[in-house]
mmCIF file with all atom_site columns, C-alpha atoms in Angstrom:
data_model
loop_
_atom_site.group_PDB
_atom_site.id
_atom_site.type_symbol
_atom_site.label_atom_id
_atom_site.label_alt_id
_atom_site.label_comp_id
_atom_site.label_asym_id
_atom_site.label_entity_id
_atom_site.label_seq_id
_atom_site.pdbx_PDB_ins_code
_atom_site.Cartn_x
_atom_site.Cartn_y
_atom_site.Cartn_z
_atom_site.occupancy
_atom_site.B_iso_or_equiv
_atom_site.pdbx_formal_charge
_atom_site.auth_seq_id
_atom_site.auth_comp_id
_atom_site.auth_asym_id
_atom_site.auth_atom_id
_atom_site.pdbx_PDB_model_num
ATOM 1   C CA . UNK A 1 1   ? -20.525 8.278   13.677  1.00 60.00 ? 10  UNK A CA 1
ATOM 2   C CA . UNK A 1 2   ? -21.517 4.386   14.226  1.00 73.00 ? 11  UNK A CA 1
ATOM 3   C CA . UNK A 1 3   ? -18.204 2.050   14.078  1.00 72.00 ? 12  UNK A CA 1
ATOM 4   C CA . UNK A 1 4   ? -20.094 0.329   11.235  1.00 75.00 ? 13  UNK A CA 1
ATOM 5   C CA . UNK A 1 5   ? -19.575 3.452   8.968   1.00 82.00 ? 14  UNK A CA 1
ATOM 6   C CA . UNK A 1 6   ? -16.153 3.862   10.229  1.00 83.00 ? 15  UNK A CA 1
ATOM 7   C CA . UNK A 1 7   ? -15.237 0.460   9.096   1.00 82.00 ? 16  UNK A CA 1
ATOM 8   C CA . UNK A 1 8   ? -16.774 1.226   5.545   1.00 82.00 ? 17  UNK A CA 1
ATOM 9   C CA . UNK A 1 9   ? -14.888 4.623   5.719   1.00 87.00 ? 18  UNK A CA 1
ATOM 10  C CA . UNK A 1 10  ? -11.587 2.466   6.171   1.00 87.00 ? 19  UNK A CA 1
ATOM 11  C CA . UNK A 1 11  ? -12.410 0.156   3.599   1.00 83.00 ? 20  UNK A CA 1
ATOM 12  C CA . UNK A 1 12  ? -13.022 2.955   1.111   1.00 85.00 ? 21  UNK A CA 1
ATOM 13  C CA . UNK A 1 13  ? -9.629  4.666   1.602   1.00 89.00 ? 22  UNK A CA 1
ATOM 14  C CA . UNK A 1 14  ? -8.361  1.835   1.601   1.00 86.00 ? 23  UNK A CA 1
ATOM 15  C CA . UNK A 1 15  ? -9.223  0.845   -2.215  1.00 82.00 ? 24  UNK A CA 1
ATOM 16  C CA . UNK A 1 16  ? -9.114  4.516   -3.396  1.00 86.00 ? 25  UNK A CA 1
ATOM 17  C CA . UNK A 1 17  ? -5.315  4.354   -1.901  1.00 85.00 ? 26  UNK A CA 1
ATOM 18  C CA . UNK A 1 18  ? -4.528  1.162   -3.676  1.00 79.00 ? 27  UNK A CA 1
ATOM 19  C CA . UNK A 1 19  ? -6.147  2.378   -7.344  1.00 80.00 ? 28  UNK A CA 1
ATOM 20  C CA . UNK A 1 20  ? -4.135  5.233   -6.531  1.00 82.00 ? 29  UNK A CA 1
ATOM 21  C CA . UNK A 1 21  ? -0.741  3.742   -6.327  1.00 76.00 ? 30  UNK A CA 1
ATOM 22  C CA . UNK A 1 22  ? -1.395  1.098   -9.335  1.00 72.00 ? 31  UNK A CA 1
ATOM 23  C CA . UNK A 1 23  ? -1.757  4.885   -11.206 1.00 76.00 ? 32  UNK A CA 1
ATOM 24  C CA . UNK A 1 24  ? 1.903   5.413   -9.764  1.00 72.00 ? 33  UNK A CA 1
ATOM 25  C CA . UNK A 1 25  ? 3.855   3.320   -11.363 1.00 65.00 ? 34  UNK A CA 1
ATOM 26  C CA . UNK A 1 26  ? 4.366   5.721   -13.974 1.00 68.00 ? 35  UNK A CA 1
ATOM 27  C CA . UNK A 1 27  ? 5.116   8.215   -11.997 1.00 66.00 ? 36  UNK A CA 1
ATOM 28  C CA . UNK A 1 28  ? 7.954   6.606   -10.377 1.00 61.00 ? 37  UNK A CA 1
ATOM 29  C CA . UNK A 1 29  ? 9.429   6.432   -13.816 1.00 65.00 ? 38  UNK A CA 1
ATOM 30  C CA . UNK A 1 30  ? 10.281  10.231  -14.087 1.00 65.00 ? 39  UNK A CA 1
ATOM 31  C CA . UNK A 1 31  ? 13.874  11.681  -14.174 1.00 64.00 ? 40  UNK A CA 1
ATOM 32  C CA . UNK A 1 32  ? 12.648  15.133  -13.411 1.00 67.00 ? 41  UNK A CA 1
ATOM 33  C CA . UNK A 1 33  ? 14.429  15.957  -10.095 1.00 65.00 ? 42  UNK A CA 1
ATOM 34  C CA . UNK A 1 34  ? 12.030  18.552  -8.742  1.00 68.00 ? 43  UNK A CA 1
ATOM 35  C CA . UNK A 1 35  ? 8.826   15.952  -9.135  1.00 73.00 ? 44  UNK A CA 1
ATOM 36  C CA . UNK A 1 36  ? 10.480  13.415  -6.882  1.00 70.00 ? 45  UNK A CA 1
ATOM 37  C CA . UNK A 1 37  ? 9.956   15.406  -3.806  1.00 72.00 ? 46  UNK A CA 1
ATOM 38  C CA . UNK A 1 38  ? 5.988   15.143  -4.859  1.00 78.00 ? 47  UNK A CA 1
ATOM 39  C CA . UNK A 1 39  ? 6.242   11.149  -5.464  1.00 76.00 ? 48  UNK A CA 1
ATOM 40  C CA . UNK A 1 40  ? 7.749   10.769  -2.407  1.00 76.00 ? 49  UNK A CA 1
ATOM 41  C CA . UNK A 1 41  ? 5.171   12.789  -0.269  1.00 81.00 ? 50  UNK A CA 1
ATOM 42  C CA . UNK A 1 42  ? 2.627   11.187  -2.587  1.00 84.00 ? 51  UNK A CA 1
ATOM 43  C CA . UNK A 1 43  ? 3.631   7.573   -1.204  1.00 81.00 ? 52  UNK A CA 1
ATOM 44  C CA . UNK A 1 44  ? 4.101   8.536   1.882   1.00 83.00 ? 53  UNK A CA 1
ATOM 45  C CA . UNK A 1 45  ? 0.744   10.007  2.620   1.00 87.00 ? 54  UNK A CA 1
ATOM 46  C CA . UNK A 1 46  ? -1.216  6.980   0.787   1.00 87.00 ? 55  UNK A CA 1
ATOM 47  C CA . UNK A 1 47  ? 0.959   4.518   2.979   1.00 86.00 ? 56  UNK A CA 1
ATOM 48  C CA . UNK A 1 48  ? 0.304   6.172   6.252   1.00 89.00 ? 57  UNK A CA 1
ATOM 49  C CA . UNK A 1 49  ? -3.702  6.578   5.941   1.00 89.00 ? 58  UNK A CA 1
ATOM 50  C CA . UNK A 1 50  ? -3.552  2.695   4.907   1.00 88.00 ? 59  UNK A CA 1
ATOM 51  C CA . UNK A 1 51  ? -1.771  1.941   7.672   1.00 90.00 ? 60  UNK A CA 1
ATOM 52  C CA . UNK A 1 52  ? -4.242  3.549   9.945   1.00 92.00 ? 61  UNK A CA 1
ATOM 53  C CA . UNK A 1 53  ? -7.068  2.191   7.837   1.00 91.00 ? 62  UNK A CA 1
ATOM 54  C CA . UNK A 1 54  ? -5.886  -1.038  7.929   1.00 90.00 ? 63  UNK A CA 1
ATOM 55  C CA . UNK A 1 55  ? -5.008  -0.918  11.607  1.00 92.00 ? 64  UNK A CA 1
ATOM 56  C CA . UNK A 1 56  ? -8.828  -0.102  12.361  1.00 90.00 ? 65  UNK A CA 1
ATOM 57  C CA . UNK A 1 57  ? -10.328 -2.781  10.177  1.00 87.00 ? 66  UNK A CA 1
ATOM 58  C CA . UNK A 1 58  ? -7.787  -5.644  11.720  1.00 89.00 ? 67  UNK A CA 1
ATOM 59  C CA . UNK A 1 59  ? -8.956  -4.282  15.025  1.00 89.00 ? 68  UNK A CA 1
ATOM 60  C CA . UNK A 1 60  ? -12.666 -4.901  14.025  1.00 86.00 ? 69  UNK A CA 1
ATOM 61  C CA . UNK A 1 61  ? -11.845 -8.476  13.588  1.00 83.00 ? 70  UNK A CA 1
ATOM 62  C CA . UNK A 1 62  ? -13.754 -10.807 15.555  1.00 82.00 ? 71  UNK A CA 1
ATOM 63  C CA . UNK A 1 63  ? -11.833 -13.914 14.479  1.00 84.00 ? 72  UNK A CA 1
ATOM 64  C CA . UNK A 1 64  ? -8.474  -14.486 15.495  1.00 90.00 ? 73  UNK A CA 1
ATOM 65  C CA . UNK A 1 65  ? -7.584  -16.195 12.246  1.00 89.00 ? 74  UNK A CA 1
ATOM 66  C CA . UNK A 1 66  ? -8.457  -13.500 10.143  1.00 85.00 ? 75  UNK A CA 1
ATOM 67  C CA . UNK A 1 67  ? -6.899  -10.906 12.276  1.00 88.00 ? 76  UNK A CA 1
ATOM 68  C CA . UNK A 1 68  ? -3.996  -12.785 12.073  1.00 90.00 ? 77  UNK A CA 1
ATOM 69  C CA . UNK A 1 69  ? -3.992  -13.236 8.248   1.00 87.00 ? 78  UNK A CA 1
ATOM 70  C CA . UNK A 1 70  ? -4.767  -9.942  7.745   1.00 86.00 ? 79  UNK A CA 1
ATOM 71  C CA . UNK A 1 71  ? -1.605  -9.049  10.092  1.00 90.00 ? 80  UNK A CA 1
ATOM 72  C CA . UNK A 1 72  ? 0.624   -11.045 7.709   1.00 89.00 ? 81  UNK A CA 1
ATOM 73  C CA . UNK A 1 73  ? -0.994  -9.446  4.548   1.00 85.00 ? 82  UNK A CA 1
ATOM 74  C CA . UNK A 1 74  ? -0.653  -5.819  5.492   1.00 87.00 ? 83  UNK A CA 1
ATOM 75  C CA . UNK A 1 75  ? 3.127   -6.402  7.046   1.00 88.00 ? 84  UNK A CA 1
ATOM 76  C CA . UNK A 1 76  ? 4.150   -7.938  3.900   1.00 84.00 ? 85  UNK A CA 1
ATOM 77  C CA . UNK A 1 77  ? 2.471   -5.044  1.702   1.00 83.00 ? 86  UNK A CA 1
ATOM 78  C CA . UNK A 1 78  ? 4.320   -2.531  4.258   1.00 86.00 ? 87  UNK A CA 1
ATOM 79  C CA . UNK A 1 79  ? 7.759   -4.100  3.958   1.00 85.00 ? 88  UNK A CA 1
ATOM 80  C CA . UNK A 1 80  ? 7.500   -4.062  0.526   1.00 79.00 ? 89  UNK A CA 1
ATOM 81  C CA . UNK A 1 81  ? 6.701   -0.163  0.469   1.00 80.00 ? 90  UNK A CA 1
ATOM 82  C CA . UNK A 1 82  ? 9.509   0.172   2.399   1.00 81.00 ? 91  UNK A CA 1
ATOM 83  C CA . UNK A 1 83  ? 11.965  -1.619  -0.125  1.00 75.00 ? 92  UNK A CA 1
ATOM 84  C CA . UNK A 1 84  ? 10.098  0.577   -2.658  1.00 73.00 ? 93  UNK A CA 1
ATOM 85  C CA . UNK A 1 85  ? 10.922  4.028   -0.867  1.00 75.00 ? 94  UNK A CA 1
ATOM 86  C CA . UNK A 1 86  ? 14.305  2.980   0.329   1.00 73.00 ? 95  UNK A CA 1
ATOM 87  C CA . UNK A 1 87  ? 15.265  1.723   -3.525  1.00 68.00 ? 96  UNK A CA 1
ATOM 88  C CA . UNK A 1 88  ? 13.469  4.953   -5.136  1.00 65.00 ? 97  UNK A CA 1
ATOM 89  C CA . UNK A 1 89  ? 14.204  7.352   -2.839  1.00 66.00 ? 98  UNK A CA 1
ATOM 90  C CA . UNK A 1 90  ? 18.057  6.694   -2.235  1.00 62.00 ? 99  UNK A CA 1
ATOM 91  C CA . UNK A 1 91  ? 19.688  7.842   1.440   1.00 53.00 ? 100 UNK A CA 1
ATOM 92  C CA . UNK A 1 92  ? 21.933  10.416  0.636   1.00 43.00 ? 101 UNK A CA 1
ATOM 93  C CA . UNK A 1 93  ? 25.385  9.400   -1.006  1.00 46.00 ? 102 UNK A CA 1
ATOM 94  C CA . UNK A 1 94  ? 23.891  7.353   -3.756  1.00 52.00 ? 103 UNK A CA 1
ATOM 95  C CA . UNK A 1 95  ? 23.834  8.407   -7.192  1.00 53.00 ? 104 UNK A CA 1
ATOM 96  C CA . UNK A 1 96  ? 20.926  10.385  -8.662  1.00 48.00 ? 105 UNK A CA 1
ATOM 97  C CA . UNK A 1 97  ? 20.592  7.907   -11.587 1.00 50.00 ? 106 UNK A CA 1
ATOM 98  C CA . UNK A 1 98  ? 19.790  5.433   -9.705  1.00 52.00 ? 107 UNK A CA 1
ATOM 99  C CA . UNK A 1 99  ? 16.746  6.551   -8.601  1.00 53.00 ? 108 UNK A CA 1
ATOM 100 C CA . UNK A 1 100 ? 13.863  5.244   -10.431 1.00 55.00 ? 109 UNK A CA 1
ATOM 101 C CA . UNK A 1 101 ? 11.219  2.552   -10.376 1.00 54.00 ? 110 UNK A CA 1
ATOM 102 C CA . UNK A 1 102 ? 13.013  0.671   -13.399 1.00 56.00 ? 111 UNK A CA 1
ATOM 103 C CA . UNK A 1 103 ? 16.212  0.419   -11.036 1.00 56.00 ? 112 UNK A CA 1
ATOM 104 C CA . UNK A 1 104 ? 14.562  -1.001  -8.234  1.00 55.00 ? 113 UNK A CA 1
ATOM 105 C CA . UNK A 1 105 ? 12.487  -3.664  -10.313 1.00 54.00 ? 114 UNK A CA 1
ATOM 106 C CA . UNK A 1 106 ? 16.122  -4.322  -12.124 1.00 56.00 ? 115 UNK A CA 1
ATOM 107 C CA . UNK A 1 107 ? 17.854  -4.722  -8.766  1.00 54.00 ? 116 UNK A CA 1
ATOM 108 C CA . UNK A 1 108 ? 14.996  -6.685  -6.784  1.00 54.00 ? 117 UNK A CA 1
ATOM 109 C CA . UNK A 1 109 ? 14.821  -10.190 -6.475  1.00 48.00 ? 118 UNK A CA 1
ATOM 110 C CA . UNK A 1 110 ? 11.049  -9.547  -6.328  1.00 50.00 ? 119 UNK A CA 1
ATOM 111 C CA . UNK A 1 111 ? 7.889   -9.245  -8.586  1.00 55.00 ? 120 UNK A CA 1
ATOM 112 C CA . UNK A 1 112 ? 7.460   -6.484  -9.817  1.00 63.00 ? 121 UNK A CA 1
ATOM 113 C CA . UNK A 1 113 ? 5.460   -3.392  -8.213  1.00 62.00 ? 122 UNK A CA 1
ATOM 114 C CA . UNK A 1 114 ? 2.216   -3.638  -9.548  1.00 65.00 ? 123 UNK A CA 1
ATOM 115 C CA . UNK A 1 115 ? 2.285   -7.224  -9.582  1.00 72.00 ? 124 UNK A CA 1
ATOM 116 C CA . UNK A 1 116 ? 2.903   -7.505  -5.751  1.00 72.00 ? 125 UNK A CA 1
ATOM 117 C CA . UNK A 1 117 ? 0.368   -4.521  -4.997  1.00 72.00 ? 126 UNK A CA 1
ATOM 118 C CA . UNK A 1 118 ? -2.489  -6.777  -6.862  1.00 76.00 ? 127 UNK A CA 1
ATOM 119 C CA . UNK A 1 119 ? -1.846  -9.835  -5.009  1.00 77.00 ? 128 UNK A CA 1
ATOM 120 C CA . UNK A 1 120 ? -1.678  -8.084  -1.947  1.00 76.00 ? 129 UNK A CA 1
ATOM 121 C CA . UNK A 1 121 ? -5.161  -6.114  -2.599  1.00 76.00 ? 130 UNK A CA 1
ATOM 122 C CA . UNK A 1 122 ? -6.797  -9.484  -4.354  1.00 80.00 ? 131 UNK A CA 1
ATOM 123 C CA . UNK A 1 123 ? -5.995  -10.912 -0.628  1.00 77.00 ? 132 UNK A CA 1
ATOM 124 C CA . UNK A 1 124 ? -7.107  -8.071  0.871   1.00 75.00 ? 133 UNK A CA 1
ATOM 125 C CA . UNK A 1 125 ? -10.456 -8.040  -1.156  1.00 75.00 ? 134 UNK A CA 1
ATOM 126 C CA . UNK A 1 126 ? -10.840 -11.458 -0.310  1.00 76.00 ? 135 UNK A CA 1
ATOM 127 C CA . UNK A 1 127 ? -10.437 -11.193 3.312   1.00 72.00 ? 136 UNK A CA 1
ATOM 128 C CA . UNK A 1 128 ? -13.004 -7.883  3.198   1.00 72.00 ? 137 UNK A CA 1
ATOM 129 C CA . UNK A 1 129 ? -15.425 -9.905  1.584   1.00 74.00 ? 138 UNK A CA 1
ATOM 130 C CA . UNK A 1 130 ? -15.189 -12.790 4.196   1.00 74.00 ? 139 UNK A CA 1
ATOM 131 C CA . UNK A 1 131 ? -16.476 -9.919  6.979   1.00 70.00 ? 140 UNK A CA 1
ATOM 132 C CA . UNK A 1 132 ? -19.904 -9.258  8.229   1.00 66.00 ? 141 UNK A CA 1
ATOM 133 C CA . UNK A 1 133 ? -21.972 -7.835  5.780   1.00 62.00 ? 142 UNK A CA 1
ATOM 134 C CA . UNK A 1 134 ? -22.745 -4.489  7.870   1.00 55.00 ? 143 UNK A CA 1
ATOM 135 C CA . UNK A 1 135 ? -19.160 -3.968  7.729   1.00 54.00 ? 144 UNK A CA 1
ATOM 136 C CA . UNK A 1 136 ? -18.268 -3.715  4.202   1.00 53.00 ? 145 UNK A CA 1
ATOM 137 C CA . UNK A 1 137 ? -18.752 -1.083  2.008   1.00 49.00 ? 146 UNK A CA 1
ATOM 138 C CA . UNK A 1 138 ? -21.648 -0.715  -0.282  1.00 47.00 ? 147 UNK A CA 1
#
C-alpha cells in the first residue's frame, strides 16, 4: 500500500470516528449500569485509532507550522476526552449517580461536548484541506 492511500485511510477513520462520537452524546446520557461498560470501550476504541490516525497524518506534514498546529489541535481534543472519561467514568469511590454526560457538562467550566468536538473537527477539516491534494481523501 502507497503512503498516499495510507494518509487517505487515516483521514477516513478519522471523520467516521468523529461522526461517530457526535452520535454519542446520547449515549452518554443512559443510567443503565450494564451499558456503561460498552460506552466506555466504545470511547476508548474511537480515541485510540484517532490517536494513531492522527499521529500518521501529523507525521506526513511537510510544514512545520502545520505540524505544529495540528499538534495543538489534537492535544487539546485528547485532553478534553480525557476530562470526558475521567468525569463519566468515575475512579472508584464516587457515587454511581454521578456518572453521566449531563453531570460532567453541569460540573465543567467548559463548552459543552459536542460543541468542543465540532470546533475541534471544523479545525481539523480545515487543516486537511490545506494538504496536498494526493493526500486527502476523495
Amino acid at each position: 500500500m502507497d503512503f498516499g492511500t495510507e494518509l487517505k485511510g487515516c483521514v477516513c477513520r478519522i471523520n467516521n470516528c468523529a461522526i461517530e462520537l457526535f452520535s454519542m452524546e446520547e449515549d452518554l446520557e443512559i443510567e443503565d449500569e450494564d451499558s456503561w461498560d460498552l460506552v466506555g470501550r466504545d470511547l476508548r476504541l474511537k480515541a485510540t485509532f484517532m490517536y494513531i490516525d492522527l499521529s500518521r497524518v501529523i507525521s506526513s506534514c511537510e510544514s512545520d507550522e502545520r505540524k505544529k498546529t495540528l499538534t495543538g489541535l489534537a492535544n487539546k481534543f485528547f485532553y478534553f476526552m480525557d476530562e470526558v472519561m475521567i468525569s463519566v467514568f468515575p475512579l472508584f469511590g464516587q457515587q454511581p449517580s454521578a456518572r453521566s454526560m449531563p453531570y460532567f457538562i453541569a460540573n465543567s467550566h467548559d463548552e459543552s461536548y459536542l460543541h468542543k468536538l465540532s470546533g475541534f473537527m471544523d479545525a481539523l477539516d480545515y487543516q486537511i484541506s490545506q494538504m496536498p491534494q494526493h493526500l486527502k481523501s476523495t
